[in-house]
Amino acid sequence: MIVDCDAKALQHTESNIRKQNADSWLCTYAGDVGDKNTADTAAALCVERFGGIDVLVNNAAMRNYSALSQAQPEEWQAVVAVNMIGNANFCRAVLPFVRKSGKGAIVNVSSCYAVKGRKGMAIYDATKAALIAMTRTLAFEEADWGVRANVVCPGSTLTDFHIERTRAAGKDIEELKTQRQHTSLLGRWADPREIAHPILWMACDEASFITGTTLVVDGGLHIK
C-alpha cells in the first residue's frame, strides 16, 4: 500500500508497478501525511485490503530552505507536521497491527544530513535528526512485541523531485547528473534503487536481529 499527497504521482507509480507485475497486490491512498486522519484511514484500509500490516516505511518528507536566522515559526510548524508528527502518527496508527505480526518492522527514512552539518536547510535537517532519536525510542518501546524499528539515512539521490526541479529552472538534466562528483566518496548521485534495497533489507527477515540502528546510505558523504 502506498500513501502520498499527490494523487497523480500515485497513479503513475501504480501504473508502473502493474506494468511490471499485473498480479501485484496493490492499494493506494491520497492524503496529507501531516494529518492524523490520513494515518488512521490508511492503516484501516490496509488491514481491510490485506488482512494486516507487517511493515511500515515512513518516507514522506517536506523541505524548507530558510536559514535559521530567517526561519519563521510557521515554517518550522509546517515541516515538523510532516517530517516528525506525520511519521509519529503513522507509527501510532499501524502499531496495533504490526504487533500482531510477530515479526513486524518499521523503517523510518531520515537523511545523511541528520548526522552531518550543512547550511541552508536547518529545519529539514533538524527534523531528520529528531527522527533518529524517535526511532531509537520506538525500538526500546516495541521490543517486547517483537517489532523492530530502524532508520535509513540516504545521501544525494537522483529522484523525480530533483529532475522536475531542474526542469522548472530551465536547466539541463544531463548537467544535473554531474553535480555530485565532489559530494561523496563515490562521487555521484545514488540511483533510487540503491536506497530502496537497503530499506527493503531492513524491513525483511534477513535483518531480523537489527533494531534501533541507523544505516547511512550516502556513498561516504557523511565521513568526507
GROMACS .gro file of C-alpha atoms in nm:
model
  224
    1MET     CA    1   0.000   0.000   0.000
    2ILE     CA    2   0.132   0.344  -0.097
    3VAL     CA    3   0.025   0.672   0.062
    4ASP     CA    4   0.106   1.013  -0.089
    5CYS     CA    5  -0.044   1.361  -0.105
    6ASP     CA    6  -0.004   1.362  -0.484
    7ALA     CA    7  -0.284   1.158  -0.644
    8LYS     CA    8  -0.128   1.193  -0.991
    9ALA     CA    9   0.205   1.059  -0.870
   10LEU     CA   10   0.028   0.767  -0.702
   11GLN     CA   11  -0.150   0.682  -1.025
   12HIS     CA   12   0.179   0.694  -1.216
   13THR     CA   13   0.351   0.469  -0.961
   14GLU     CA   14   0.064   0.221  -0.959
   15SER     CA   15   0.068   0.205  -1.339
   16ASN     CA   16   0.443   0.135  -1.346
   17ILE     CA   17   0.415  -0.140  -1.085
   18ARG     CA   18   0.129  -0.311  -1.267
   19LYS     CA   19   0.323  -0.299  -1.594
   20GLN     CA   20   0.599  -0.498  -1.426
   21ASN     CA   21   0.364  -0.732  -1.241
   22ALA     CA   22  -0.002  -0.733  -1.337
   23ASP     CA   23  -0.086  -0.957  -1.041
   24SER     CA   24   0.056  -0.719  -0.779
   25TRP     CA   25  -0.144  -0.680  -0.461
   26LEU     CA   26  -0.152  -0.304  -0.461
   27CYS     CA   27  -0.358  -0.031  -0.298
   28THR     CA   28  -0.304   0.346  -0.298
   29TYR     CA   29  -0.441   0.628  -0.084
   30ALA     CA   30  -0.405   1.002  -0.145
   31GLY     CA   31  -0.385   1.213   0.169
   32ASP     CA   32  -0.182   1.464   0.366
   33VAL     CA   33   0.072   1.270   0.571
   34GLY     CA   34   0.074   1.554   0.823
   35ASP     CA   35  -0.293   1.487   0.904
   36LYS     CA   36  -0.353   1.216   1.167
   37ASN     CA   37  -0.675   1.116   0.992
   38THR     CA   38  -0.469   1.015   0.688
   39ALA     CA   39  -0.266   0.775   0.901
   40ASP     CA   40  -0.572   0.626   1.069
   41THR     CA   41  -0.763   0.586   0.743
   42ALA     CA   42  -0.466   0.440   0.556
   43ALA     CA   43  -0.396   0.186   0.831
   44ALA     CA   44  -0.760   0.075   0.842
   45LEU     CA   45  -0.776   0.048   0.463
   46CYS     CA   46  -0.455  -0.156   0.452
   47VAL     CA   47  -0.590  -0.402   0.709
   48GLU     CA   48  -0.919  -0.425   0.521
   49ARG     CA   49  -0.749  -0.497   0.189
   50PHE     CA   50  -0.460  -0.717   0.301
   51GLY     CA   51  -0.564  -0.861   0.635
   52GLY     CA   52  -0.293  -0.699   0.846
   53ILE     CA   53   0.024  -0.489   0.850
   54ASP     CA   54   0.375  -0.630   0.881
   55VAL     CA   55   0.592  -0.338   0.769
   56LEU     CA   56   0.576   0.041   0.775
   57VAL     CA   57   0.817   0.260   0.579
   58ASN     CA   58   0.793   0.631   0.660
   59ASN     CA   59   0.942   0.802   0.355
   60ALA     CA   60   0.728   1.115   0.310
   61ALA     CA   61   0.903   1.445   0.384
   62MET     CA   62   0.878   1.819   0.335
   63ARG     CA   63   1.170   2.051   0.259
   64ASN     CA   64   1.249   2.406   0.360
   65TYR     CA   65   1.544   2.623   0.254
   66SER     CA   66   1.536   2.903   0.515
   67ALA     CA   67   1.842   2.984   0.724
   68LEU     CA   68   1.795   2.963   1.100
   69SER     CA   69   1.827   3.340   1.127
   70GLN     CA   70   1.530   3.386   0.893
   71ALA     CA   71   1.303   3.086   0.955
   72GLN     CA   72   0.960   3.179   1.087
   73PRO     CA   73   0.756   2.971   1.337
   74GLU     CA   74   0.503   2.874   1.068
   75GLU     CA   75   0.786   2.732   0.854
   76TRP     CA   76   0.901   2.514   1.143
   77GLN     CA   77   0.546   2.403   1.214
   78ALA     CA   78   0.482   2.303   0.851
   79VAL     CA   79   0.793   2.085   0.826
   80VAL     CA   80   0.758   1.933   1.172
   81ALA     CA   81   0.395   1.843   1.092
   82VAL     CA   82   0.509   1.614   0.810
   83ASN     CA   83   0.863   1.505   0.896
   84MET     CA   84   0.806   1.438   1.266
   85ILE     CA   85   0.439   1.437   1.366
   86GLY     CA   86   0.332   1.271   1.041
   87ASN     CA   87   0.581   0.990   1.091
   88ALA     CA   88   0.476   0.954   1.455
   89ASN     CA   89   0.108   0.939   1.356
   90PHE     CA   90   0.172   0.657   1.109
   91CYS     CA   91   0.373   0.464   1.369
   92ARG     CA   92   0.090   0.504   1.619
   93ALA     CA   93  -0.175   0.405   1.364
   94VAL     CA   94  -0.006   0.083   1.250
   95LEU     CA   95   0.147  -0.042   1.575
   96PRO     CA   96  -0.162  -0.234   1.698
   97PHE     CA   97  -0.149  -0.435   1.375
   98VAL     CA   98   0.230  -0.461   1.340
   99ARG     CA   99   0.249  -0.601   1.693
  100LYS     CA  100   0.018  -0.885   1.589
  101SER     CA  101   0.253  -0.975   1.304
  102GLY     CA  102   0.506  -1.133   1.538
  103LYS     CA  103   0.793  -1.005   1.324
  104GLY     CA  104   0.690  -0.651   1.240
  105ALA     CA  105   0.931  -0.384   1.121
  106ILE     CA  106   0.928  -0.007   1.096
  107VAL     CA  107   1.182   0.172   0.878
  108ASN     CA  108   1.199   0.550   0.907
  109VAL     CA  109   1.378   0.734   0.627
  110SER     CA  110   1.593   1.016   0.761
  111SER     CA  111   1.886   1.183   0.580
  112CYS     CA  112   2.263   1.173   0.580
  113TYR     CA  113   2.240   1.539   0.685
  114ALA     CA  114   2.087   1.426   1.012
  115VAL     CA  115   2.442   1.320   1.104
  116LYS     CA  116   2.641   1.577   0.902
  117GLY     CA  117   2.606   1.954   0.918
  118ARG     CA  118   2.545   2.200   0.635
  119LYS     CA  119   2.387   2.540   0.589
  120GLY     CA  120   2.056   2.644   0.439
  121MET     CA  121   1.831   2.354   0.541
  122ALA     CA  122   1.826   2.376   0.919
  123ILE     CA  123   1.457   2.293   0.964
  124TYR     CA  124   1.467   1.988   0.738
  125ASP     CA  125   1.789   1.856   0.889
  126ALA     CA  126   1.672   1.914   1.247
  127THR     CA  127   1.355   1.711   1.189
  128LYS     CA  128   1.554   1.434   1.024
  129ALA     CA  129   1.790   1.421   1.323
  130ALA     CA  130   1.491   1.408   1.557
  131LEU     CA  131   1.358   1.115   1.356
  132ILE     CA  132   1.667   0.914   1.450
  133ALA     CA  133   1.607   0.981   1.820
  134MET     CA  134   1.239   0.893   1.788
  135THR     CA  135   1.324   0.565   1.617
  136ARG     CA  136   1.566   0.464   1.891
  137THR     CA  137   1.293   0.523   2.149
  138LEU     CA  138   1.048   0.326   1.936
  139ALA     CA  139   1.293   0.035   1.923
  140PHE     CA  140   1.305   0.028   2.305
  141GLU     CA  141   0.930   0.057   2.348
  142GLU     CA  142   0.832  -0.207   2.092
  143ALA     CA  143   1.098  -0.473   2.152
  144ASP     CA  144   0.870  -0.672   2.383
  145TRP     CA  145   0.622  -0.701   2.095
  146GLY     CA  146   0.888  -0.826   1.855
  147VAL     CA  147   0.868  -0.508   1.648
  148ARG     CA  148   1.196  -0.377   1.508
  149ALA     CA  149   1.250  -0.004   1.437
  150ASN     CA  150   1.541   0.124   1.230
  151VAL     CA  151   1.648   0.430   1.032
  152VAL     CA  152   1.794   0.458   0.682
  153CYS     CA  153   1.976   0.784   0.603
  154PRO     CA  154   2.005   0.837   0.226
  155GLY     CA  155   2.252   1.067   0.058
  156SER     CA  156   2.205   1.259  -0.267
  157THR     CA  157   1.957   1.057  -0.472
  158LEU     CA  158   1.852   1.135  -0.829
  159THR     CA  159   1.476   1.128  -0.778
  160ASP     CA  160   1.195   1.284  -0.981
  161PHE     CA  161   1.192   1.569  -0.727
  162HIS     CA  162   1.538   1.686  -0.834
  163ILE     CA  163   1.473   1.622  -1.203
  164GLU     CA  164   1.148   1.821  -1.210
  165ARG     CA  165   1.301   2.100  -1.005
  166THR     CA  166   1.586   2.125  -1.254
  167ARG     CA  167   1.350   2.132  -1.550
  168ALA     CA  168   1.138   2.401  -1.384
  169ALA     CA  169   1.450   2.613  -1.351
  170GLY     CA  170   1.525   2.567  -1.722
  171LYS     CA  171   1.848   2.377  -1.654
  172ASP     CA  172   1.992   2.076  -1.834
  173ILE     CA  173   1.920   1.732  -1.686
  174GLU     CA  174   2.249   1.586  -1.808
  175GLU     CA  175   2.433   1.863  -1.628
  176LEU     CA  176   2.235   1.780  -1.314
  177LYS     CA  177   2.370   1.426  -1.326
  178THR     CA  178   2.727   1.558  -1.294
  179GLN     CA  179   2.664   1.782  -0.994
  180ARG     CA  180   2.754   1.532  -0.720
  181GLN     CA  181   3.106   1.446  -0.836
  182HIS     CA  182   3.265   1.603  -0.527
  183THR     CA  183   2.991   1.549  -0.270
  184SER     CA  184   3.056   1.191  -0.161
  185LEU     CA  185   3.347   0.949  -0.173
  186LEU     CA  186   3.182   0.766  -0.465
  187GLY     CA  187   3.136   1.097  -0.649
  188ARG     CA  188   2.789   1.054  -0.793
  189TRP     CA  189   2.416   1.055  -0.726
  190ALA     CA  190   2.252   0.742  -0.591
  191ASP     CA  191   2.001   0.567  -0.811
  192PRO     CA  192   1.669   0.544  -0.616
  193ARG     CA  193   1.701   0.164  -0.621
  194GLU     CA  194   2.027   0.193  -0.426
  195ILE     CA  195   1.824   0.344  -0.142
  196ALA     CA  196   1.520   0.118  -0.184
  197HIS     CA  197   1.724  -0.202  -0.149
  198PRO     CA  198   1.869  -0.117   0.197
  199ILE     CA  199   1.520  -0.012   0.313
  200LEU     CA  200   1.379  -0.343   0.190
  201TRP     CA  201   1.659  -0.533   0.363
  202MET     CA  202   1.597  -0.352   0.694
  203ALA     CA  203   1.228  -0.447   0.667
  204CYS     CA  204   1.274  -0.815   0.584
  205ASP     CA  205   1.359  -1.124   0.787
  206GLU     CA  206   1.724  -1.113   0.679
  207ALA     CA  207   1.766  -0.820   0.921
  208SER     CA  208   1.571  -0.988   1.200
  209PHE     CA  209   1.837  -0.918   1.465
  210ILE     CA  210   1.874  -0.548   1.386
  211THR     CA  211   1.679  -0.282   1.572
  212GLY     CA  212   1.749   0.072   1.692
  213THR     CA  213   2.012   0.107   1.420
  214THR     CA  214   2.091   0.395   1.185
  215LEU     CA  215   2.211   0.283   0.841
  216VAL     CA  216   2.374   0.564   0.640
  217VAL     CA  217   2.347   0.504   0.264
  218ASP     CA  218   2.524   0.806   0.117
  219GLY     CA  219   2.830   0.694  -0.077
  220GLY     CA  220   3.051   0.809   0.211
  221LEU     CA  221   2.922   1.168   0.219
  222HIS     CA  222   2.897   1.178   0.599
  223ILE     CA  223   3.266   1.098   0.651
  224LYS     CA  224   3.405   1.322   0.376
   0.00000   0.00000   0.00000
